[in-house]
Every structure is written in structure tokens, then in C-alpha cells.
Coordinates of N, CA, C and O in Angstrom, one line a residue:
A1 N 17.3 131.7 103.0 CA 17.4 133.3 103.0 C 17.7 134.0 101.8 O 19.2 133.8 101.7
A2 N 17.4 134.3 100.9 CA 18.0 134.8 99.4 C 18.8 134.3 98.7 O 19.5 134.6 98.4
V3 N 18.8 133.0 99.0 CA 19.5 132.1 98.0 C 18.8 131.4 96.9 O 17.8 130.7 97.0
P4 N 19.1 132.0 95.8 CA 18.6 131.9 94.7 C 18.6 130.0 94.3 O 19.2 129.2 94.7
H5 N 17.3 129.6 93.9 CA 17.1 128.2 93.6 C 16.6 128.2 92.0 O 15.6 128.7 91.6
V6 N 17.4 127.4 91.3 CA 17.2 127.3 89.8 C 16.4 125.8 89.3 O 17.2 124.6 89.9
Y7 N 15.8 125.9 89.0 CA 14.9 124.5 88.7 C 14.8 124.8 87.0 O 14.4 126.1 86.4
A8 N 14.9 123.9 86.1 CA 15.1 124.1 84.9 C 14.5 122.3 83.9 O 14.9 121.6 84.6
E9 N 14.3 122.5 83.0 CA 13.8 121.3 82.3 C 14.8 120.7 81.1 O 15.1 120.1 81.0
T10 N 15.8 121.7 81.1 CA 17.1 121.1 80.2 C 18.2 122.2 80.8 O 18.4 123.0 81.5
E11 N 19.6 121.4 80.5 CA 20.8 122.0 80.9 C 21.3 123.4 80.3 O 21.5 124.2 81.2
A12 N 20.9 123.6 79.2 CA 20.6 125.0 78.6 C 19.7 126.3 79.7 O 20.5 127.2 79.6
D13 N 19.2 125.6 79.6 CA 18.0 126.7 80.5 C 18.5 126.9 81.7 O 18.4 128.0 82.4
A14 N 18.9 125.8 82.3 CA 19.8 126.1 83.7 C 20.8 126.9 83.5 O 21.1 127.9 84.7
A15 N 21.5 126.6 82.5 CA 22.7 127.4 82.6 C 22.3 129.2 82.0 O 22.9 129.6 82.8
R16 N 21.4 129.2 81.3 CA 20.8 130.5 81.4 C 20.5 131.4 82.5 O 20.9 132.6 82.6
V17 N 19.8 130.6 83.1 CA 19.3 131.3 84.4 C 20.4 131.2 85.3 O 20.6 132.4 86.2
L18 N 21.4 130.5 85.5 CA 22.2 130.5 86.4 C 23.2 131.8 85.9 O 23.6 132.6 87.0
G19 N 23.4 131.9 84.7 CA 24.2 133.3 84.2 C 23.7 134.3 84.7 O 24.0 135.5 84.9
F20 N 22.2 134.6 84.2 CA 21.7 135.7 84.8 C 21.6 136.0 86.3 O 22.1 137.2 86.7
V21 N 21.3 135.0 87.1 CA 21.3 135.0 88.4 C 22.6 135.4 88.9 O 22.9 136.4 90.1
T22 N 23.7 134.9 88.5 CA 25.2 134.8 88.8 C 25.4 136.6 88.6 O 25.8 136.9 89.3
A23 N 25.1 137.1 87.5 CA 25.3 138.2 87.1 C 24.6 139.3 88.0 O 25.4 140.2 88.2
R24 N 23.3 139.2 88.1 CA 22.6 140.0 89.4 C 23.6 140.1 90.4 O 23.6 141.1 91.0
D25 N 23.8 139.0 91.2 CA 24.2 139.3 92.1 C 26.1 139.4 92.5 O 26.2 139.9 93.5
R26 N 26.5 138.9 91.2 CA 28.1 139.2 91.1 C 28.7 139.7 89.8 O 29.8 139.3 89.7
F27 N 27.7 140.4 89.0 CA 28.9 141.0 88.2 C 30.0 141.7 88.0 O 30.9 141.7 87.4
F28 N 29.8 142.7 89.3 CA 31.1 143.6 89.5 C 32.1 142.5 89.4 O 33.3 142.7 88.9
E29 N 32.0 141.7 90.1 CA 33.8 140.1 90.4 C 33.6 139.9 88.8 O 34.7 139.7 89.0
M30 N 32.8 139.5 88.6 CA 33.0 138.5 87.2 C 33.4 139.7 86.2 O 34.4 139.0 85.4
D31 N 33.4 140.8 86.2 CA 34.0 142.1 85.1 C 35.4 142.2 85.4 O 35.7 141.8 84.8
M32 N 35.6 142.3 86.9 CA 36.8 142.3 87.4 C 37.8 141.2 87.2 O 39.2 141.2 86.4
A33 N 37.3 139.6 87.4 CA 38.2 138.8 87.1 C 38.1 138.5 85.5 O 39.7 138.1 85.1
R34 N 37.1 138.7 84.7 CA 37.6 138.7 83.3 C 38.7 139.9 82.9 O 39.5 139.7 82.1
R35 N 38.7 140.5 83.2 CA 39.4 142.0 83.1 C 40.5 141.9 83.3 O 41.7 142.2 82.8
L36 N 41.1 141.2 84.8 CA 42.3 140.9 85.3 C 42.9 140.1 84.3 O 43.9 140.1 84.0
S37 N 42.4 138.8 83.7 CA 43.0 137.9 82.9 C 43.1 138.6 81.6 O 44.4 137.9 80.9
Q38 N 42.7 139.6 81.2 CA 42.8 139.8 79.7 C 43.7 141.3 79.7 O 44.0 141.9 78.9
G39 N 44.1 141.8 81.1 CA 45.0 143.0 81.4 C 44.4 144.4 80.8 O 44.8 145.0 80.3
R40 N 42.7 144.1 81.1 CA 42.3 145.2 80.8 C 41.7 145.9 82.0 O 40.5 146.6 82.0
I41 N 42.2 145.9 83.1 CA 41.4 146.8 84.5 C 41.8 148.2 84.3 O 40.4 148.8 84.6
A42 N 42.7 148.6 83.7 CA 43.0 150.0 83.6 C 41.7 150.5 83.0 O 41.7 151.7 82.8
E43 N 41.0 149.9 81.9 CA 39.9 150.6 81.1 C 38.7 151.1 81.9 O 38.2 152.0 81.3
L44 N 38.7 150.6 83.1 CA 37.6 150.7 84.0 C 38.3 151.6 85.1 O 37.5 152.7 85.4
L45 N 39.3 151.2 85.4 CA 39.7 152.3 86.7 C 40.9 153.2 86.5 O 41.1 153.5 87.7
G46 N 41.3 153.3 85.2 CA 42.1 154.2 84.7 C 43.6 153.8 85.2 O 44.0 152.5 85.7
Q47 N 44.4 154.8 84.9 CA 46.0 154.8 85.1 C 46.4 154.1 86.3 O 47.6 153.4 86.1
D48 N 45.7 154.1 87.3 CA 46.0 153.7 88.8 C 46.1 152.2 88.7 O 46.8 151.2 89.1
A49 N 45.4 151.6 87.7 CA 45.6 150.1 87.4 C 46.4 149.3 86.4 O 46.5 148.3 86.0
F50 N 46.8 150.3 85.6 CA 47.9 150.3 85.0 C 49.1 148.9 84.9 O 49.0 148.0 84.2
A51 N 49.4 149.3 86.2 CA 50.6 148.4 86.9 C 49.8 146.8 86.8 O 50.5 145.8 86.4
V52 N 48.6 146.4 87.1 CA 47.8 145.4 87.2 C 47.8 144.6 86.2 O 48.2 143.4 86.0
D53 N 47.6 145.4 85.0 CA 47.5 145.0 83.8 C 48.8 144.6 83.2 O 48.6 143.3 82.2
V54 N 49.6 145.2 83.5 CA 51.2 145.0 82.7 C 51.4 143.6 83.8 O 52.3 142.9 82.6
E55 N 51.1 143.2 84.8 CA 51.5 142.1 85.4 C 50.5 140.9 85.0 O 50.8 139.9 84.6
S56 N 49.4 141.3 84.8 CA 48.6 140.3 84.3 C 49.0 139.8 83.0 O 48.6 138.9 82.5
R57 N 49.3 140.6 82.0 CA 49.5 140.4 80.5 C 51.1 139.6 80.8 O 51.6 138.6 79.9
G58 N 52.0 140.0 81.8 CA 53.5 139.5 81.7 C 53.2 138.1 81.9 O 53.7 137.3 82.1
T59 N 51.9 138.1 83.1 CA 51.9 136.1 83.6 C 51.5 135.1 82.6 O 51.7 133.9 82.7
G60 N 50.7 135.9 81.6 CA 50.2 135.0 80.6 C 49.2 134.3 80.5 O 48.2 133.3 79.9
M61 N 48.0 135.5 81.5 CA 46.7 134.7 81.8 C 45.9 134.8 80.2 O 44.9 133.7 80.3
A62 N 45.9 135.9 79.4 CA 45.1 135.9 78.4 C 45.5 134.6 77.6 O 44.5 133.7 77.0
R63 N 46.8 134.1 77.7 CA 46.9 133.0 76.8 C 46.5 131.5 77.5 O 46.1 130.9 76.6
V64 N 46.6 131.7 78.6 CA 46.0 130.7 79.4 C 44.3 130.4 78.9 O 44.2 129.5 78.6
A65 N 43.9 131.5 79.0 CA 42.2 132.1 78.9 C 42.0 131.8 77.5 O 41.3 130.5 77.0
A66 N 43.0 131.9 76.0 CA 42.8 131.5 74.8 C 42.9 129.7 74.8 O 42.0 129.3 73.9
A67 N 43.7 129.2 75.8 CA 44.3 127.8 75.4 C 42.5 127.2 76.2 O 42.3 125.9 75.5
I68 N 42.4 127.8 77.1 CA 40.9 127.0 77.5 C 39.8 127.2 76.6 O 39.5 126.2 76.5
L69 N 40.0 128.2 76.1 CA 38.5 128.4 75.3 C 39.0 127.6 73.7 O 37.9 126.9 73.6
A70 N 40.0 127.5 73.2 CA 40.1 126.5 72.2 C 40.0 125.2 72.6 O 39.8 124.2 71.3
R71 N 39.9 124.6 73.7 CA 39.8 123.4 74.2 C 38.5 122.8 74.7 O 38.0 121.9 75.2
F72 N 37.5 124.0 74.8 CA 35.8 123.7 74.8 C 35.5 122.9 74.1 O 35.8 122.9 72.7
T73 N 35.0 121.7 74.3 CA 33.9 121.1 73.7 C 33.1 121.4 72.9 O 32.2 122.8 73.4
D74 N 32.3 121.0 71.9 CA 31.0 121.3 71.2 C 30.1 121.6 72.3 O 29.2 122.5 72.4
D75 N 29.7 120.6 73.6 CA 28.8 120.5 74.6 C 29.3 121.8 75.5 O 28.1 122.3 75.7
Q76 N 30.6 121.7 75.6 CA 30.9 122.8 76.5 C 30.7 124.2 76.0 O 29.9 125.2 76.8
R77 N 30.9 124.4 74.5 CA 30.6 125.8 74.1 C 28.9 126.0 74.2 O 28.6 127.3 74.7
A78 N 27.7 125.2 73.6 CA 26.9 125.2 74.0 C 26.7 125.6 75.4 O 25.3 126.3 75.5
R79 N 27.0 124.8 76.2 CA 26.5 125.4 77.6 C 26.5 126.7 78.0 O 26.2 127.2 78.9
Y80 N 28.1 126.6 78.0 CA 28.5 128.3 78.4 C 28.0 129.2 77.5 O 28.1 130.3 77.8
Q81 N 27.7 129.3 76.2 CA 26.9 130.0 75.4 C 25.8 130.4 76.1 O 25.4 131.8 76.2
A82 N 25.0 129.0 76.7 CA 23.5 129.5 77.3 C 24.2 130.4 78.5 O 23.1 131.3 78.8
Y83 N 25.1 130.3 79.6 CA 25.2 130.9 80.4 C 25.8 132.4 80.2 O 25.0 133.3 80.8
V84 N 26.4 132.5 79.2 CA 26.5 133.9 78.4 C 25.4 134.8 78.1 O 25.0 135.6 78.3
D85 N 24.6 134.1 77.4 CA 23.3 134.4 77.0 C 22.5 135.0 78.2 O 22.0 135.9 78.5
G86 N 22.9 134.2 79.5 CA 22.0 134.7 80.8 C 22.5 135.8 81.4 O 21.9 136.9 81.8
V87 N 23.7 135.8 81.4 CA 24.7 137.0 81.8 C 24.1 138.5 81.2 O 24.1 139.4 81.7
N88 N 24.3 138.3 79.4 CA 23.8 139.4 78.6 C 22.2 139.8 79.0 O 22.1 140.6 78.7
A89 N 21.6 138.7 79.0 CA 20.3 139.0 79.6 C 20.3 139.8 80.7 O 19.2 140.9 80.5
Y90 N 20.7 139.8 81.8 CA 20.9 140.7 82.9 C 21.4 142.3 82.6 O 20.8 142.9 82.9
I91 N 22.7 142.2 81.8 CA 23.1 143.3 81.0 C 21.8 144.4 80.6 O 21.4 145.2 80.8
A92 N 21.0 143.4 79.6 CA 20.3 144.0 78.7 C 19.1 144.8 79.9 O 18.4 145.6 79.3
A93 N 18.6 143.7 80.8 CA 17.4 144.3 81.9 C 18.3 145.2 82.5 O 17.3 146.6 82.9
V94 N 19.3 145.4 82.6 CA 20.1 146.6 83.4 C 19.9 148.0 82.6 O 19.3 149.1 83.0
R95 N 20.5 147.8 81.4 CA 20.2 148.7 80.0 C 19.0 149.2 80.0 O 18.7 150.4 79.7
A96 N 17.8 148.6 80.4 CA 16.8 148.6 79.8 C 15.9 149.1 81.2 O 14.8 149.7 81.4
R97 N 16.4 149.1 82.3 CA 15.9 150.0 83.7 C 14.7 148.8 84.5 O 14.3 149.1 84.8
R98 N 15.0 147.6 84.0 CA 14.2 146.3 84.6 C 15.1 145.7 85.6 O 14.4 145.1 86.5
A99 N 16.2 146.0 85.6 CA 17.2 145.7 86.9 C 18.1 146.5 87.6 O 18.4 147.1 86.7
F100 N 18.3 146.0 88.5 CA 19.0 147.1 89.2 C 20.7 146.9 88.6 O 21.2 145.9 88.5
A101 N 21.4 148.2 88.5 CA 22.9 147.7 88.2 C 23.8 147.6 89.4 O 23.5 147.6 90.7
P102 N 24.9 146.8 89.3 CA 25.4 146.4 90.5 C 25.9 147.7 91.4 O 26.4 148.9 90.7
R103 N 26.1 147.7 92.7 CA 26.3 148.8 93.3 C 27.6 149.8 93.0 O 27.7 150.3 93.1
E104 N 28.4 148.7 92.7 CA 29.7 149.8 92.4 C 29.9 150.6 91.2 O 30.4 151.0 91.1
Y105 N 29.4 149.9 90.1 CA 29.1 150.9 88.8 C 28.1 151.9 89.2 O 28.3 152.8 88.8
T106 N 27.2 151.9 89.9 CA 26.2 152.8 90.3 C 27.2 153.8 91.2 O 26.8 155.0 91.0
F107 N 27.7 153.4 92.4 CA 28.8 154.5 92.9 C 29.8 155.4 91.8 O 30.0 156.4 91.8
A108 N 30.1 154.2 90.9 CA 31.4 154.8 89.9 C 30.8 155.5 88.8 O 31.5 156.8 88.4
A109 N 29.7 155.5 88.4 CA 29.0 156.1 86.7 C 28.9 157.4 87.2 O 29.6 158.3 86.4
P110 N 28.8 158.4 88.3 CA 28.8 159.6 88.2 C 30.3 159.9 88.2 O 30.3 161.4 87.5
V111 N 31.0 159.8 88.3 CA 32.6 160.2 88.4 C 32.7 160.1 87.2 O 33.8 160.7 86.5
F112 N 32.2 159.2 86.4 CA 32.9 158.9 85.0 C 31.8 159.8 84.1 O 31.8 159.8 83.0
G113 N 30.7 160.2 84.7 CA 29.7 160.7 83.6 C 28.8 160.1 83.1 O 28.1 160.5 81.8
V114 N 28.4 159.1 83.1 CA 27.8 158.0 82.3 C 26.8 157.4 83.4 O 26.9 157.2 84.7
R115 N 25.8 156.7 82.7 CA 25.1 155.7 83.3 C 25.8 154.6 83.8 O 26.5 153.9 83.2
P116 N 25.3 153.9 84.7 CA 26.1 152.5 85.3 C 25.8 151.4 84.3 O 26.9 150.8 84.2
A117 N 24.8 151.4 83.6 CA 24.8 150.4 82.3 C 25.8 150.4 81.2 O 26.5 149.5 80.7
D118 N 26.6 151.9 81.3 CA 27.7 152.2 79.9 C 28.8 151.7 80.4 O 29.7 151.3 79.9
L119 N 29.1 151.1 82.0 CA 30.1 150.7 82.3 C 30.0 149.2 82.3 O 31.0 148.4 82.3
M120 N 29.1 148.6 81.8 CA 28.8 147.2 81.9 C 28.9 146.6 80.2 O 28.0 147.2 79.8
A121 N 29.9 145.8 79.7 CA 30.2 145.2 78.5 C 29.9 143.7 78.7 O 29.5 142.8 79.8
D122 N 29.3 143.7 77.4 CA 28.5 142.5 77.2 C 29.5 140.9 77.5 O 30.7 141.5 77.2
F123 N 29.0 140.1 77.6 CA 30.1 139.2 77.9 C 30.1 137.9 76.8 O 29.1 137.9 75.9
T124 N 31.4 137.3 76.5 CA 31.4 136.3 75.3 C 32.2 135.0 75.9 O 32.3 134.8 77.4
L125 N 31.8 134.2 75.2 CA 32.7 132.8 75.5 C 34.0 133.2 76.1 O 34.5 132.2 76.7
A126 N 34.7 134.2 75.1 CA 36.3 134.2 75.8 C 36.3 134.7 77.0 O 37.2 134.6 77.9
D127 N 34.8 135.2 77.7 CA 35.3 135.7 78.6 C 34.8 134.7 79.7 O 35.6 135.1 81.0
V128 N 34.1 133.9 79.6 CA 34.1 132.5 80.1 C 35.4 132.0 80.5 O 35.7 131.6 81.8
A129 N 36.0 131.7 79.5 CA 37.7 131.0 79.6 C 38.5 132.5 80.4 O 39.3 131.5 81.1
A130 N 38.1 133.4 80.2 CA 38.9 134.5 80.9 C 38.9 134.2 83.1 O 39.7 134.3 83.6
L131 N 37.4 134.0 82.9 CA 37.0 133.9 84.6 C 38.0 132.5 84.9 O 38.1 132.6 86.0
S132 N 37.9 131.3 84.1 CA 38.6 130.2 84.4 C 40.0 130.4 84.3 O 40.8 129.7 85.5
A133 N 40.7 131.1 83.8 CA 42.2 131.3 83.5 C 42.3 132.4 84.8 O 43.4 132.1 85.8
T134 N 41.3 133.5 85.3 CA 41.6 134.0 86.9 C 42.0 132.9 88.1 O 42.5 133.2 88.7
T135 N 40.6 132.3 87.8 CA 40.4 131.1 89.0 C 41.7 130.3 89.0 O 42.2 130.3 90.1
T136 N 42.1 130.0 87.7 CA 43.6 129.0 88.0 C 44.5 130.2 88.7 O 45.3 129.3 89.1
Y137 N 44.9 131.1 88.1 CA 45.7 132.0 88.8 C 45.8 132.1 90.3 O 46.5 131.7 90.8
E138 N 44.2 132.3 90.6 CA 44.4 132.5 91.9 C 44.3 131.7 93.0 O 44.4 131.8 93.9
L139 N 44.2 130.3 92.3 CA 44.2 128.8 93.0 C 45.7 128.5 93.0 O 45.9 127.3 93.2
G140 N 46.8 129.0 92.5 CA 48.5 128.7 92.6 C 49.0 128.8 91.0 O 49.3 127.7 90.8
F141 N 48.3 129.7 90.5 CA 49.3 129.6 89.1 C 50.8 129.7 89.2 O 50.9 130.6 89.8
E142 N 51.5 129.1 88.6 CA 52.8 129.2 88.7 C 53.2 129.6 87.2 O 53.0 129.1 86.1
T143 N 54.5 130.2 87.1 CA 54.9 130.5 85.8 C 55.5 129.6 85.0 O 55.8 129.3 83.5
T144 N 55.7 128.3 85.6 CA 55.9 126.9 85.0 C 54.9 126.5 84.5 O 54.8 125.8 83.3
D145 N 53.4 126.9 84.8 CA 52.2 126.6 83.8 C 52.4 127.1 82.5 O 52.2 126.4 81.8
L146 N 53.2 128.3 82.3 CA 53.3 129.1 81.2 C 54.2 128.2 80.4 O 53.8 128.3 78.9
G147 N 55.5 128.6 80.9 CA 56.3 127.7 80.4 C 56.1 126.0 79.7 O 56.6 125.5 78.8
R148 N 55.2 125.4 80.1 CA 54.8 124.0 80.1 C 53.9 124.2 79.1 O 53.8 123.4 77.9
Q149 N 53.1 125.2 78.8 CA 52.2 125.5 77.6 C 53.0 125.9 76.5 O 52.4 125.0 75.6
R150 N 53.8 126.4 76.7 CA 54.6 126.9 75.5 C 55.5 125.4 75.1 O 55.7 125.5 73.3
G151 N 56.0 124.7 75.9 CA 56.8 123.6 75.7 C 55.6 122.7 74.6 O 55.9 121.7 73.6
L152 N 54.3 122.5 75.4 CA 53.5 121.5 74.4 C 53.1 122.1 73.1 O 52.7 121.4 71.9
E153 N 53.0 123.6 73.1 CA 52.6 124.2 71.8 C 54.1 123.8 70.4 O 53.5 123.5 69.3
Q154 N 55.1 123.2 71.2 CA 56.0 122.6 70.2 C 56.1 121.4 69.8 O 57.0 121.0 69.0
V155 N 55.3 120.5 70.6 CA 55.1 119.0 70.3 C 54.7 119.1 68.7 O 55.5 118.4 68.0
P156 N 53.7 119.2 68.3 CA 53.4 119.2 66.8 C 54.4 119.2 66.0 O 54.7 120.6 65.5
G157 N 54.7 118.3 65.4 CA 55.5 118.5 64.0 C 57.0 118.0 64.7 O 57.9 118.3 63.6
R158 N 57.2 118.4 66.0 CA 58.5 118.0 66.3 C 59.4 116.7 65.9 O 60.8 116.8 65.8
F159 N 58.8 115.8 65.9 CA 59.3 114.5 65.7 C 58.9 114.1 64.4 O 59.1 112.6 64.0
D160 N 58.4 114.5 63.2 CA 58.1 114.2 62.0 C 59.3 113.9 61.3 O 60.5 114.5 61.5
G161 N 59.2 112.7 61.0 CA 60.5 112.0 60.5 C 61.1 111.5 61.0 O 62.3 110.6 60.8
E162 N 61.2 111.1 62.5 CA 61.6 110.6 63.4 C 61.3 109.0 63.5 O 59.9 109.1 63.3
P163 N 62.3 108.0 64.2 CA 61.9 107.2 64.1 C 60.4 107.2 65.6 O 61.1 108.0 66.7
L164 N 59.5 106.4 65.3 CA 58.8 106.4 66.3 C 58.1 107.8 67.0 O 57.9 108.2 67.8
G165 N 58.0 108.8 65.6 CA 57.8 110.0 65.8 C 56.4 110.4 66.5 O 56.1 111.0 67.5
P166 N 55.5 109.4 66.3 CA 54.0 109.4 66.7 C 53.8 108.9 68.3 O 53.4 109.5 68.8
L167 N 54.5 108.0 68.2 CA 54.7 107.4 69.6 C 55.3 108.8 70.8 O 54.8 108.7 71.9
R168 N 56.4 109.0 69.9 CA 57.1 110.1 70.9 C 56.2 111.5 71.1 O 56.2 111.9 72.2
Q169 N 55.3 111.8 70.1 CA 54.7 112.8 70.4 C 53.7 112.6 71.4 O 52.9 113.5 72.0

């Protein structure tokens, strides 16, 4: 009952269709998750959401998202880019009025004096990483994760010239 089934000949095609279908059904949640990770919710919801952005930036979610993005393999980049292309195909369809905008934007657009599609920003690979960072945070992100990341960033070069440097590293 209204459950999408995706059939494709290639992984890239499946990812593209999955991106489109997920965006069609959940774009508002996707947009809020990426904005949460990036500390950019106030751009959409205004001054009342500024404290959320400050907290998000303070926890380092954007830094975690950047680390996730930097670790994408070539295969992951290709797969996620196909997913991004599908999300952006949905956004393009909304802009061309070939698909319905998310209800949340349909309700909000008149308040801002714009069309619903004007509230929908294109997706990027960095946004996919931001979704992952938000999920990581929501599933039990601890501030120790950020401290661990900072420690790991200090390791390269730390033991240069020391006995057994490569082994210590």
C-alpha cells in the first residue's frame, strides 16, 4: 500500500531513483536534517531557530560531516552522487510544477511570499554527509566524539623523527 518498489539495472540507477522517491516522500525531513548538521535552520525558520543553529555549530556536527565527506571512497562518491542527482531531479520537477512540493513548504511559502519551490535548495554530496552527521548525532553523538576527532587530526606528523614513528602513528 503506497510503498515504493525500486527496480534498476545498475546500482547508480537504483540510487538515482531512491534519491527521487525519498525526496518526494521526505524532502522536508531531509532538508531539516542537513540544515541541523550545518547550523543553518534559521535560514529557513528565522530568528526563533537561531539557538538551535548555535547549538549545532557548537557540537561540531559540521566538522563531523566534513570528515565523513572526506572519507567517501570513489565508489561511494559515485553512488551518493547518483542519489543526489535523484533528489535534485525531484526538486527540478517541483520547480517545473511536474511534482508536488512538500506540504510543509506549501504551507510556509505564502508566509514568506514565495513559491514552495523557492524554499527548496539543491542537494550536494556535502548534504549527504550532513544527513549522516545528523543521524550520528541523534543516535548517541557524544562530545567525546569531537575530542577524539581532534586528537586523530594531530596524529599525522606527530611522531616524525621519533623511534618507531610509523608504528606509533
